[in-house]
Coordinates of C-alpha atoms in Angstrom, one line a residue:
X1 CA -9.8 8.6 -28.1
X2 CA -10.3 11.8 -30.3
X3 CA -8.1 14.6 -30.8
X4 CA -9.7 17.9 -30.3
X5 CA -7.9 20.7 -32.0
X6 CA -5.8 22.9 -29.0
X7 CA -8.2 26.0 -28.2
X8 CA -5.1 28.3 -26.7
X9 CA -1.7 28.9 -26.6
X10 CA 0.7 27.5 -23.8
X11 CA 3.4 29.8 -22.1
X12 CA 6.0 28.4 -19.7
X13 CA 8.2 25.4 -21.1
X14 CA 8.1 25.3 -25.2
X15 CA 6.0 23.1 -27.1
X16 CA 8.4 20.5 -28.1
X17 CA 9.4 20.1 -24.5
X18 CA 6.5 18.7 -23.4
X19 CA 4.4 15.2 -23.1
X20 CA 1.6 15.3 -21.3
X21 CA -0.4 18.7 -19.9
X22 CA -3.4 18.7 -17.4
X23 CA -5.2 22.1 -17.0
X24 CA -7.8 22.8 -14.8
X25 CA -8.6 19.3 -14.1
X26 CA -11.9 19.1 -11.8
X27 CA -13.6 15.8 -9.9
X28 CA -16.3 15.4 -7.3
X29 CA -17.5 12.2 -5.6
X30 CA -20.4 12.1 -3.8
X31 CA -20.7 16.1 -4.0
X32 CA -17.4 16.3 -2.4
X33 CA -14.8 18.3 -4.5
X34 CA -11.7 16.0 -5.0
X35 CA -9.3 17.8 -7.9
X36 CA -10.0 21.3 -7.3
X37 CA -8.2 22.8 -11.1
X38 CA -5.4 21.0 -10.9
X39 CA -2.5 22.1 -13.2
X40 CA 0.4 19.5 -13.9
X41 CA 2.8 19.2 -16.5
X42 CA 5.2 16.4 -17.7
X43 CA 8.8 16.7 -19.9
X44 CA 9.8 14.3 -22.7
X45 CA 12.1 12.1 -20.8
X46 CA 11.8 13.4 -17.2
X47 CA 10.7 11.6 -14.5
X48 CA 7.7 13.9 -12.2
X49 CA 7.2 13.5 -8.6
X50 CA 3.5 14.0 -7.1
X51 CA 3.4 13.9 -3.6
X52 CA 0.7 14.6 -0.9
X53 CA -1.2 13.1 2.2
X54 CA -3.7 10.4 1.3
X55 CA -6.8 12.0 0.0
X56 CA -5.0 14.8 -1.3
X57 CA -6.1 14.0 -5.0
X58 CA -3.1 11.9 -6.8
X59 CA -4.6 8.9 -7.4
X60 CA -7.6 10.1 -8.7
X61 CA -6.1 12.8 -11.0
X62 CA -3.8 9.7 -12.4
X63 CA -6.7 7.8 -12.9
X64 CA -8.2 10.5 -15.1
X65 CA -5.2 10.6 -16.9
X66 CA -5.7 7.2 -17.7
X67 CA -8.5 6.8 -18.1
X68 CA -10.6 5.1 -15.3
X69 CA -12.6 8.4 -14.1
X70 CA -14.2 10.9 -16.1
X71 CA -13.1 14.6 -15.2
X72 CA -16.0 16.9 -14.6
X73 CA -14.0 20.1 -15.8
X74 CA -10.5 20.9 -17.4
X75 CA -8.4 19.7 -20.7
X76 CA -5.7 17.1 -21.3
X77 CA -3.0 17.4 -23.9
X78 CA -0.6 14.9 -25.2
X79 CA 2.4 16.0 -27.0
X80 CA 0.2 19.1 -27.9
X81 CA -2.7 17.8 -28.9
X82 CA -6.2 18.3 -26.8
X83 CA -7.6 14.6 -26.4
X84 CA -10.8 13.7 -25.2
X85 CA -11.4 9.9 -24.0
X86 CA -13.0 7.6 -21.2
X87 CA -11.9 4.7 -21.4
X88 CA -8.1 3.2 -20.3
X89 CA -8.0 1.4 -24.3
X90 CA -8.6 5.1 -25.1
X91 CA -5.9 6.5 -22.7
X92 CA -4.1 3.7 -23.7
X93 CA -4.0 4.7 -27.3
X94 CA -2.9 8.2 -26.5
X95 CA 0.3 6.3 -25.0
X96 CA -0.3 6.4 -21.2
X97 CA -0.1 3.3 -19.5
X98 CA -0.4 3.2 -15.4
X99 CA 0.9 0.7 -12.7
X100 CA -1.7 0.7 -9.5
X101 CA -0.8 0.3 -6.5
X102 CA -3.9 -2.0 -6.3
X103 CA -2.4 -5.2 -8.0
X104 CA -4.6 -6.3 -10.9
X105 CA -2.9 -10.0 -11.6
X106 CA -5.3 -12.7 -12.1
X107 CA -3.3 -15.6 -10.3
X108 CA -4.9 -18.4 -12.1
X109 CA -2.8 -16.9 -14.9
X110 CA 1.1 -17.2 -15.6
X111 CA 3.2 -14.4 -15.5
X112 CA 3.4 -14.0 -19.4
X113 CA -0.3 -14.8 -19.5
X114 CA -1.0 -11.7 -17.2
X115 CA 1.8 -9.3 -19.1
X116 CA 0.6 -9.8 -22.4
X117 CA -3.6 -9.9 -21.5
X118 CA -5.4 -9.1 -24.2
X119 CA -2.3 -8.7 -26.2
X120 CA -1.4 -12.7 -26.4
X121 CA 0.4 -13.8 -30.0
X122 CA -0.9 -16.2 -32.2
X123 CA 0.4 -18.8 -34.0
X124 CA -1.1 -19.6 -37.2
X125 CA -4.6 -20.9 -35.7
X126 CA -4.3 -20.5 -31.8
X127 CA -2.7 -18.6 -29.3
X128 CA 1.5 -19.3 -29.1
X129 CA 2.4 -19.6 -25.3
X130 CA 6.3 -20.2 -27.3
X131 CA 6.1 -16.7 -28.5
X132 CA 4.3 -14.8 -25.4
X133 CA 7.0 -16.4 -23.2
X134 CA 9.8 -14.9 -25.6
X135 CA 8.2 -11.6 -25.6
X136 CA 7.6 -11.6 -21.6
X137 CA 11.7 -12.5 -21.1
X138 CA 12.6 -9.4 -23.9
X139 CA 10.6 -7.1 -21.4
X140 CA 12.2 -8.4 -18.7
X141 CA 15.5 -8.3 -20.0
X142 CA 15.2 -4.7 -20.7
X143 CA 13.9 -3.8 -17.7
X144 CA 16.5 -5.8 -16.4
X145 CA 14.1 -8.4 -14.1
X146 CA 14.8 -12.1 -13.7
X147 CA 11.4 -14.0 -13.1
X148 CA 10.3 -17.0 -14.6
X149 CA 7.6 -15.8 -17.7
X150 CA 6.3 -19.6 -17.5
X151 CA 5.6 -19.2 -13.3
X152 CA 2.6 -19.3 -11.7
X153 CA 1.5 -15.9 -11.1
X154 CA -0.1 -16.7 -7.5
X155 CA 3.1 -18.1 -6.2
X156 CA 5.1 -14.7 -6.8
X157 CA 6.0 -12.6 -3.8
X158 CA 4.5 -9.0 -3.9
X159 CA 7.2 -7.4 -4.5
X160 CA 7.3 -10.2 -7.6
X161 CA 4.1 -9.3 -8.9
X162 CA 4.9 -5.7 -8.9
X163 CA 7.3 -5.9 -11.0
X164 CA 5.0 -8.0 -13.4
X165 CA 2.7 -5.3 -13.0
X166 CA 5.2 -2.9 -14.8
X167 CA 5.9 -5.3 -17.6
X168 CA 2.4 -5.6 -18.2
X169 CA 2.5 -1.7 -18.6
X170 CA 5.5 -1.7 -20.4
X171 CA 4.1 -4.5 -22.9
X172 CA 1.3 -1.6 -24.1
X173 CA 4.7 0.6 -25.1
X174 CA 3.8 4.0 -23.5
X175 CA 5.5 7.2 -24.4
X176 CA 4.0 8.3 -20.4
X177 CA 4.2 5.7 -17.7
X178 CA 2.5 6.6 -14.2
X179 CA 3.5 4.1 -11.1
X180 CA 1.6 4.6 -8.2
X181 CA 3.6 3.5 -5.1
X182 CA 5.7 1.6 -6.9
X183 CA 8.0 0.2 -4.1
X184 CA 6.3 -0.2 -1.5
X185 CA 6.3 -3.9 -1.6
X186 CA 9.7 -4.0 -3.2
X187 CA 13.0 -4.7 -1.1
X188 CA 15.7 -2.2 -1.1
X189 CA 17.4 -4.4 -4.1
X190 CA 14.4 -4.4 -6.0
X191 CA 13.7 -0.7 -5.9
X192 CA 17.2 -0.2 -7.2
X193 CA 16.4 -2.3 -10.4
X194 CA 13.3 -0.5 -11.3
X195 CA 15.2 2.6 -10.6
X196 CA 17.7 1.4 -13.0
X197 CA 15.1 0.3 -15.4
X198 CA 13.2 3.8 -15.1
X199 CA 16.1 5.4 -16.0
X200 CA 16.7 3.3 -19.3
X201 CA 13.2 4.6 -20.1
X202 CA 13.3 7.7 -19.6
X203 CA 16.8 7.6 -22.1
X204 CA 14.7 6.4 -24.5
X205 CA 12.5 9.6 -24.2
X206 CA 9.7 8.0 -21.9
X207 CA 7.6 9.9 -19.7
X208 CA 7.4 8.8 -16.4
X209 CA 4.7 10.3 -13.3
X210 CA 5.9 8.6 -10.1
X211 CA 3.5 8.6 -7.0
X212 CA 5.4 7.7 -3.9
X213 CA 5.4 9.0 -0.1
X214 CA 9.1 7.6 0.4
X215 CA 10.4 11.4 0.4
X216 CA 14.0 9.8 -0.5
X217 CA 12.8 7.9 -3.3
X218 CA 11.3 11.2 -5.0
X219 CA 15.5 12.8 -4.7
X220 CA 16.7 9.9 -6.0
X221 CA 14.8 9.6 -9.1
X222 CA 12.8 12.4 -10.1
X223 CA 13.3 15.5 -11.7
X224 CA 10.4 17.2 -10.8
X225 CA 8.1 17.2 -8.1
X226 CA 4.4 18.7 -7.1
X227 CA 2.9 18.4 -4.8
X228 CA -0.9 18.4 -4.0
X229 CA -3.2 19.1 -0.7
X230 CA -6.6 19.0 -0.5
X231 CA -7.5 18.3 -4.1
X232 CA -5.3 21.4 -5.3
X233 CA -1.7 22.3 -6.6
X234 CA 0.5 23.6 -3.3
X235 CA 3.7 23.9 -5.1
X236 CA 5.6 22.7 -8.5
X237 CA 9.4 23.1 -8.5
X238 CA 12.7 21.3 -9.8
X239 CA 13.5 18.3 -7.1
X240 CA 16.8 20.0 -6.9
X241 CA 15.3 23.6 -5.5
X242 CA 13.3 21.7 -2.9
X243 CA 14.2 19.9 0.4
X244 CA 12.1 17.2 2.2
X245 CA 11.1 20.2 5.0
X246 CA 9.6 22.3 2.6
X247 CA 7.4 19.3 0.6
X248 CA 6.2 18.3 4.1
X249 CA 5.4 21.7 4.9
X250 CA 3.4 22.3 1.5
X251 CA 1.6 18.8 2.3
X252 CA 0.7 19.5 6.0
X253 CA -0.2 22.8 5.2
X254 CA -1.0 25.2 8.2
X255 CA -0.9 22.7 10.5
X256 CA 2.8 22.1 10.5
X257 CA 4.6 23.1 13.2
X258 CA 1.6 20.4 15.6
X259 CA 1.6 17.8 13.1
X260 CA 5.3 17.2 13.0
X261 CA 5.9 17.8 16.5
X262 CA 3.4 14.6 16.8
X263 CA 5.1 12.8 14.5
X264 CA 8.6 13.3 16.3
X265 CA 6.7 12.3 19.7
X266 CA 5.4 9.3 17.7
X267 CA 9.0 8.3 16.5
X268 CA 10.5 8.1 20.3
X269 CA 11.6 4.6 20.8
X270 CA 9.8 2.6 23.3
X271 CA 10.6 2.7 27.2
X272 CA 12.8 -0.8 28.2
X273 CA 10.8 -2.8 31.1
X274 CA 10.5 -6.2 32.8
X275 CA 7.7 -8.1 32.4
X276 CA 5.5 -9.7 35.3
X277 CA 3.3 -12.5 35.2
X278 CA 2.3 -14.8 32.4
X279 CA 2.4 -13.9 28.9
X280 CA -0.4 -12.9 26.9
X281 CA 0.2 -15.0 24.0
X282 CA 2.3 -18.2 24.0
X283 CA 3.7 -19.2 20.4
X284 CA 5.8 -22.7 20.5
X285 CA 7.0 -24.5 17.5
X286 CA 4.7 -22.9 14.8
X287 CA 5.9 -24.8 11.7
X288 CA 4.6 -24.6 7.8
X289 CA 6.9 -27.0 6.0
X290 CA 8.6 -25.1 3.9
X291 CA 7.6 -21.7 4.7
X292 CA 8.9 -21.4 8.0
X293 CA 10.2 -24.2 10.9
X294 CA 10.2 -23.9 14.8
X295 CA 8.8 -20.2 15.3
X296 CA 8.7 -19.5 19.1
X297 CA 8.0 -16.4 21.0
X298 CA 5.8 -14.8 24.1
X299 CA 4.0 -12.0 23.7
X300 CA 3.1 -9.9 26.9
X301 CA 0.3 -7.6 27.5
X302 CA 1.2 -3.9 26.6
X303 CA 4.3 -5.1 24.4
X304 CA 4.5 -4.9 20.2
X305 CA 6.8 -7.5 19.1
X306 CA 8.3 -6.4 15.6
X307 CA 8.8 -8.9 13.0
X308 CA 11.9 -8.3 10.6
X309 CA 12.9 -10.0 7.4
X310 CA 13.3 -10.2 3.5
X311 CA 10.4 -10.8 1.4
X312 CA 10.2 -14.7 1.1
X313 CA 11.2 -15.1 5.0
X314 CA 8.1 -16.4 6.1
X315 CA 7.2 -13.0 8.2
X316 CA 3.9 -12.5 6.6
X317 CA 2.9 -16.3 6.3
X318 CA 3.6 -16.5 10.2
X319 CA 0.8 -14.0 10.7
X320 CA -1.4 -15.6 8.2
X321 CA -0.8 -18.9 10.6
X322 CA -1.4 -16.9 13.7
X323 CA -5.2 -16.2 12.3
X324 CA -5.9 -19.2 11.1
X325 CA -5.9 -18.7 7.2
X326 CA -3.4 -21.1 6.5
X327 CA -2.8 -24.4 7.9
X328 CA 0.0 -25.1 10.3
X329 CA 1.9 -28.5 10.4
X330 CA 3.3 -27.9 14.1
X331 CA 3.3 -26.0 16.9
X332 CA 0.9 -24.5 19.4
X333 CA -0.6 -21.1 20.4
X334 CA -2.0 -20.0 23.9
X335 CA -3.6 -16.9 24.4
X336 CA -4.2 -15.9 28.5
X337 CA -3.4 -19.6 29.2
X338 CA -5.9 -21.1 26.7
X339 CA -4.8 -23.1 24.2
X340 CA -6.3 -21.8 20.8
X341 CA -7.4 -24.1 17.6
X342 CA -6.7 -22.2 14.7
X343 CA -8.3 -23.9 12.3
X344 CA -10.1 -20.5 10.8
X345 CA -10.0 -17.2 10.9
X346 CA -13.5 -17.0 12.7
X347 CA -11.9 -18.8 15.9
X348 CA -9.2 -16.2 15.9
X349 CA -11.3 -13.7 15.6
X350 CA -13.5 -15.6 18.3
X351 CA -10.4 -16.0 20.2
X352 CA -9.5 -12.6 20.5
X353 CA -7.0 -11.8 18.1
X354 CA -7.6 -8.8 15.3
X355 CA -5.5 -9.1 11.5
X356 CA -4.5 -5.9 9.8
X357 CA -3.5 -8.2 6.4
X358 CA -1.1 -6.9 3.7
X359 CA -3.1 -6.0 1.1
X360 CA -6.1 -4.3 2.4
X361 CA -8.1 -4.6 -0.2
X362 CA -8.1 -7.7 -1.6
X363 CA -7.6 -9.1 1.5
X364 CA -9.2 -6.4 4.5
X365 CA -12.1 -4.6 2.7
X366 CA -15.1 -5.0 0.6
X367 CA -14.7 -2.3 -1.5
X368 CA -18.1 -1.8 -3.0
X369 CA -19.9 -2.0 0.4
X370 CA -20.3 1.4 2.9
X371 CA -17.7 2.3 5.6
X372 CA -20.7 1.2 8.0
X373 CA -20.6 -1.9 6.6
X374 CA -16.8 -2.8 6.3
X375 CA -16.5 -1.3 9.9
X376 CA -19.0 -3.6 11.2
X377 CA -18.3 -6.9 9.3
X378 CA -16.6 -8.2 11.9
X379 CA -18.7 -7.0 14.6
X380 CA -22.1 -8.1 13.6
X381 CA -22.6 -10.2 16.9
X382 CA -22.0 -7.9 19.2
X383 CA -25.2 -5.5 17.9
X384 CA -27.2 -8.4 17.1
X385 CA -29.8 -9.5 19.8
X386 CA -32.6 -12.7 18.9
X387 CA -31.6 -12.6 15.3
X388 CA -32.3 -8.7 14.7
X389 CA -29.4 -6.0 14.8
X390 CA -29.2 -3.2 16.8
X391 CA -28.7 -0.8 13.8
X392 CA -28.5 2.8 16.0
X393 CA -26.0 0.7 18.9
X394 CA -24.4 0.0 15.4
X395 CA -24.0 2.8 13.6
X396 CA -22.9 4.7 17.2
X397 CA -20.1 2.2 17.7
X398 CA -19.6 3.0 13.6
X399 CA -19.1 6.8 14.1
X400 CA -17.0 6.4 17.1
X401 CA -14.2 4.3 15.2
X402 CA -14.4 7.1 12.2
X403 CA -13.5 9.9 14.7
X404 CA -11.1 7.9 16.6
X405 CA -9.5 7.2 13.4
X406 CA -9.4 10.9 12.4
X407 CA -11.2 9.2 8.8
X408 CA -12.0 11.5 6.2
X409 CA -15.4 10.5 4.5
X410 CA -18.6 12.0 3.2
X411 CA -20.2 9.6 5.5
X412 CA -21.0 6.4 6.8
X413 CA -22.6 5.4 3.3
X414 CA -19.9 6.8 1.2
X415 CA -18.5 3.3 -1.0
X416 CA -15.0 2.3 0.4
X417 CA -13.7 2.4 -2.6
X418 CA -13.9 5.7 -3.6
X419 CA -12.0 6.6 -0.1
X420 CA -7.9 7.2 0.0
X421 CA -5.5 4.6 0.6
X422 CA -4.4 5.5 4.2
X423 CA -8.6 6.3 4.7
X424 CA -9.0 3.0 3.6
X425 CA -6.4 1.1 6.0
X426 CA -8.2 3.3 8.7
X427 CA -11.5 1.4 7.6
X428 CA -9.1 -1.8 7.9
X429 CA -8.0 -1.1 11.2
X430 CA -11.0 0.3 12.2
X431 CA -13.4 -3.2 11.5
X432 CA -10.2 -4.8 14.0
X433 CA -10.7 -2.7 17.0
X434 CA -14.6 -3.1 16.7
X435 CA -14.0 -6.3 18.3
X436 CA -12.0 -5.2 21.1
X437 CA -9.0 -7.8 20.0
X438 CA -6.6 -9.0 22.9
X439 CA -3.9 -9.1 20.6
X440 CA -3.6 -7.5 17.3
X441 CA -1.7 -8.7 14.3
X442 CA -0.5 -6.0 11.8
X443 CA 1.2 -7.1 8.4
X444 CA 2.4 -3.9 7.0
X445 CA 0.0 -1.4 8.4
X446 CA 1.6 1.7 6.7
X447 CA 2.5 0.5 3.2
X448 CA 1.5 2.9 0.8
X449 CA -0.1 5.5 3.3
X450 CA 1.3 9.1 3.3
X451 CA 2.7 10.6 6.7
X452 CA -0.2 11.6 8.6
X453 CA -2.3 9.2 8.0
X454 CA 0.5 6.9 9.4
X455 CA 1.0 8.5 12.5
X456 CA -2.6 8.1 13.1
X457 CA -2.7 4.2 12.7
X458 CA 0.8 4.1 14.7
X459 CA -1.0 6.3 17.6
X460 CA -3.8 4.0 17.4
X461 CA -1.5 1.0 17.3
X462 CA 0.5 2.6 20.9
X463 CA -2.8 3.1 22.6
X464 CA -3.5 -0.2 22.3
X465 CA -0.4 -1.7 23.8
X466 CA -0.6 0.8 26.8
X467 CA -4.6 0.0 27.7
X468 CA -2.0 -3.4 28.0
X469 CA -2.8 -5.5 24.5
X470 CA -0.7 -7.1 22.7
X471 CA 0.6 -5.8 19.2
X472 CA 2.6 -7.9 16.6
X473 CA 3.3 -6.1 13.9
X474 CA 5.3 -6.7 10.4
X475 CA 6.9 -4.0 8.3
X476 CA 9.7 -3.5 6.0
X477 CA 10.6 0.4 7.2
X478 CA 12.8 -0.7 9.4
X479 CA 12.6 2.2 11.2
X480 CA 8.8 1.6 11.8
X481 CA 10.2 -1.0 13.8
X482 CA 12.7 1.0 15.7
X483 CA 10.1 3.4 16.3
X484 CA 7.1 0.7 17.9
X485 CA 8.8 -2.6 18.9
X486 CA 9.9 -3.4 22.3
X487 CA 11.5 -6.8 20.8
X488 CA 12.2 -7.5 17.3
X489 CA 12.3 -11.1 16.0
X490 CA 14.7 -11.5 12.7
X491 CA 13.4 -14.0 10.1
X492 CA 15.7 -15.7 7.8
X493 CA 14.7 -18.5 5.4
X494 CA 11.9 -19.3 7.7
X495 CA 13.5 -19.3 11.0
X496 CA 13.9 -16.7 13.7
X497 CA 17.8 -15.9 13.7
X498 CA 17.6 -13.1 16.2
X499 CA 15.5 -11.9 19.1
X500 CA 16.6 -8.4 19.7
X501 CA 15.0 -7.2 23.4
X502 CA 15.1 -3.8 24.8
X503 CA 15.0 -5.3 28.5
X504 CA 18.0 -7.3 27.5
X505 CA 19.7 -3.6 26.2
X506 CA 20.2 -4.8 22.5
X507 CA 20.5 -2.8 19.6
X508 CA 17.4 -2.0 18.0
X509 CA 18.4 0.8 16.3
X510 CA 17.5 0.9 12.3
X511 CA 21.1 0.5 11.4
X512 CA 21.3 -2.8 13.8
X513 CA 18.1 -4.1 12.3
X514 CA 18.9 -3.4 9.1
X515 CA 22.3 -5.6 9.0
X516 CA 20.7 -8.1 11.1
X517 CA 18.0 -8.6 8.4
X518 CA 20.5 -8.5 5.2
X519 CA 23.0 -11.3 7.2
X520 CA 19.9 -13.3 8.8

């Protein structure tokens, strides 16, 4: 990192009032212009909202800040000094440490392993596990998180490792923290600890940049807010001189008044009806010792069953059971009569169901492969005749799913990874319906996406049920649930406590779920 004397003046907020500055910042992928001069500014002390749509420009312009890209035009200043660097040791250095909403944990590791990476204590010959567990609990403790420093990272929860993942930040001791979707993994207890813990940061005169597109959270919390659309600056105001109307309006842009009124359409709760005939898909006794005991359900064509519960309630093991990643101890699955052997995800997939997993892309995508390619990877049998693929049939089906989708790419051959994140869980999606699946399973389709790209998926997902598939979905926004399901199954400690039917005329309102959820 190396300081480059400041070539001009500042106006607006004094000198001594300020941590970080961005001017001008520029980036292009592919020849497509990302950050368009973006301008953003950060107090001593304060936390700073930035919202917008996926592929609006936040993640990338946070990654430039730390580090990870290379901006192709503009200056960065850090408590008033112009610094030049490339590298997140170098960004590091500076004092800016960043939480990703990609989780960067290396599970073979323990939880004080991962926080102090690369920063272990040593004894007086080797490495001092005594001391790096002493130091993980002190970060904990003031941050005020109770998790084992001696645990196995890989059998945290995700909302678990998040929290890891901002100790391992905090363990760097950054004068500007940036968390990128922070709690969307994180139940509505944890989110008010790491609101709690933000706060004792920012006391201490810690900078904190806080990506999120829970439009309550940013009230809460922050201080200021801006918000970007299509790689450039809409609007930068105090959080108290704005209201959530006018921060979707500067996201959606012109568009407003048709993209809302969608969303409102897309919100209106399910129509209550009887079922006739056999169900699609027949779950009896599913068991995973210790995970979760006796799961049984139907599942009838055109319906979307919600599944509701804490983290740790076995929700999103169920679907990994369902698909065949995980092996089951008990129980049996029939799909249109036939009993299924789920012994692997390629006889679910054979069998005709589609999983959406929770974490897209560790688990959905291959992120240095084309959108062609992640779009097709389940699909390769279909455009495949005597051992050679039908690459036009292929890349036809390919562009269909990207305009269905509404996803925004440079093409085909653009990298996945250098797409958003609710561009990427279109991709995800995407590679499912390519296969046609009968029924579809959906672990948290929307986590982390911003508003329009989630009414897209949850269009998508609707369609689906009415051409008379079956949807079962996952998702802690509750009023997702409200929103989609036609039943909703309540998971406590690994057992379905509650089967809340809109035939039946239950409550499936967000407040019901909600208490039904907390009281199992």
């Amino acid at each position: 990192m190396t300081p480059v004397p400041e070539s001009q003046p500042r106006s607006g907020l004094a000198e001594s009032a300020l941590r970080l500055e961005a001017r001008g910042i520029r980036k292009s992928f592919g020849g497509v212009e990302v950050l368009k001069g973006v301008d953003f500014r950060l107090e001593k002390g304060k936390v700073h909202g930035l919202v917008g749509q996926n592929g609006a420009g936040k993640s990338t312009l946070m990654k430039i800040l730390n580090g990870v890209y290379t901006r192709d035009g503009g200056e960065i200043l850090v408590d008033g000094q112009v610094v030049d660097y490339s590298t997140p040791n170098e960004a590091q250095a500076a004092g800016i440490g960043m939480v990703f909403q990609e989780l960067s944990l290396i599970n073979s590791m323990t939880v004080a392993q991962n926080v102090l990476l690369t920063r272990e204590p040593r004894g007086r010959v080797l490495l001092s596990d005594r001391q790096a567990v002493e130091q993980t609990k002190a970060i904990f403790a003031e941050i005020g998180v109770d998790i084992d420093p001696r645990a196995d990272t890989a059998r945290l929860s995700v909302g678990s490792r998040q929290l890891v993942e901002i100790a391992k930040a905090l363990s760097q001791k950054p004068r500007i923290l940036v968390l990128d979707e922070p709690t969307a993994s994180l139940t509505s207890s944890e989110v008010e600890t790491l609101f709690a813990a933000i706060r004792r940061l920012t006391a201490r005169g810690i900078s904190v940049v806080y990506i999120s597109h829970r439009m309550p959270e940013l009230f809460e919390i922050c201080q200021q807010i801006t918000v970007l659309r299509d790689g450039a600056v809409t609007k930068s105001a105090d959080a108290d001189t704005l209201t959530i109307d006018q921060i979707v309006a500067e996201m959606l842009g012109p568009t407003l008044g048709r993209e809302l009124e969608e969303l409102q359409n897309d919100q209106s709760a399910p129509v209550a009806r009887e079922h006739v005939g056999e169900p699609l898909l027949r779950v009896t006794g599913l068991t995973r010792r210790g995970i979760f005991e006796d799961v049984t359900f139907d599942l009838w064509p055109g319906e979307i069953v919600g599944i509701a519960g804490l983290l740790g309630s076995g929700r999103s093991e169920i679907m990994r059971g369902l698909f065949g990643i995980d092996k089951l101890d008990s129980g049996t699955v029939d799909l249109a009569g036939e009993r299924l052997s789920l012994t692997s995800p390629k006889k679910a997939l054979d069998a005709g169901l589609g999983f959406v997993p929770e974490d897209r892309r560790v688990a959905g995508l291959v992120l240095k492969d084309s959108v062609f390619s992640n779009l097709m990877m389940a699909s390769w049998p279909r455009v495949t005749r005597w051992g050679w693929v039908g690459r036009r049939s292929a890349e036809k089906r390919s562009k269909e799913l990207v305009d269905r989708l509404k996803v925004k790419t440079a093409g085909l051959r653009q990298q996945v990874a250098h797409l958003s994140g609710g561009n990427q869980q279109k991709i995800v999606v995407g590679k499912n319906l390519s296969v046609t699946p009968k029924v579809l399973l959906l672990d948290e389709p929307t986590v982390g996406i911003d508003v329009k790209s989630k009414a897209d998926i949850l269009e998508e997902v609707r369609q689906l049920a009415a051409d008379g598939n079956g949807i079962i979905i996952v998702s802690s926004e509750l009023s997702e649930l409200t929103a989609l399901s036609d039943r909703v199954l309540v998971l406590h400690g690994g057992k379905v406590t509650r089967a809340l039917s809109r035939a039946n005329g239950d409550d499936i309102s967000e407040g019901a779920l909600s208490l039904a959820v907390q009281v199992g």
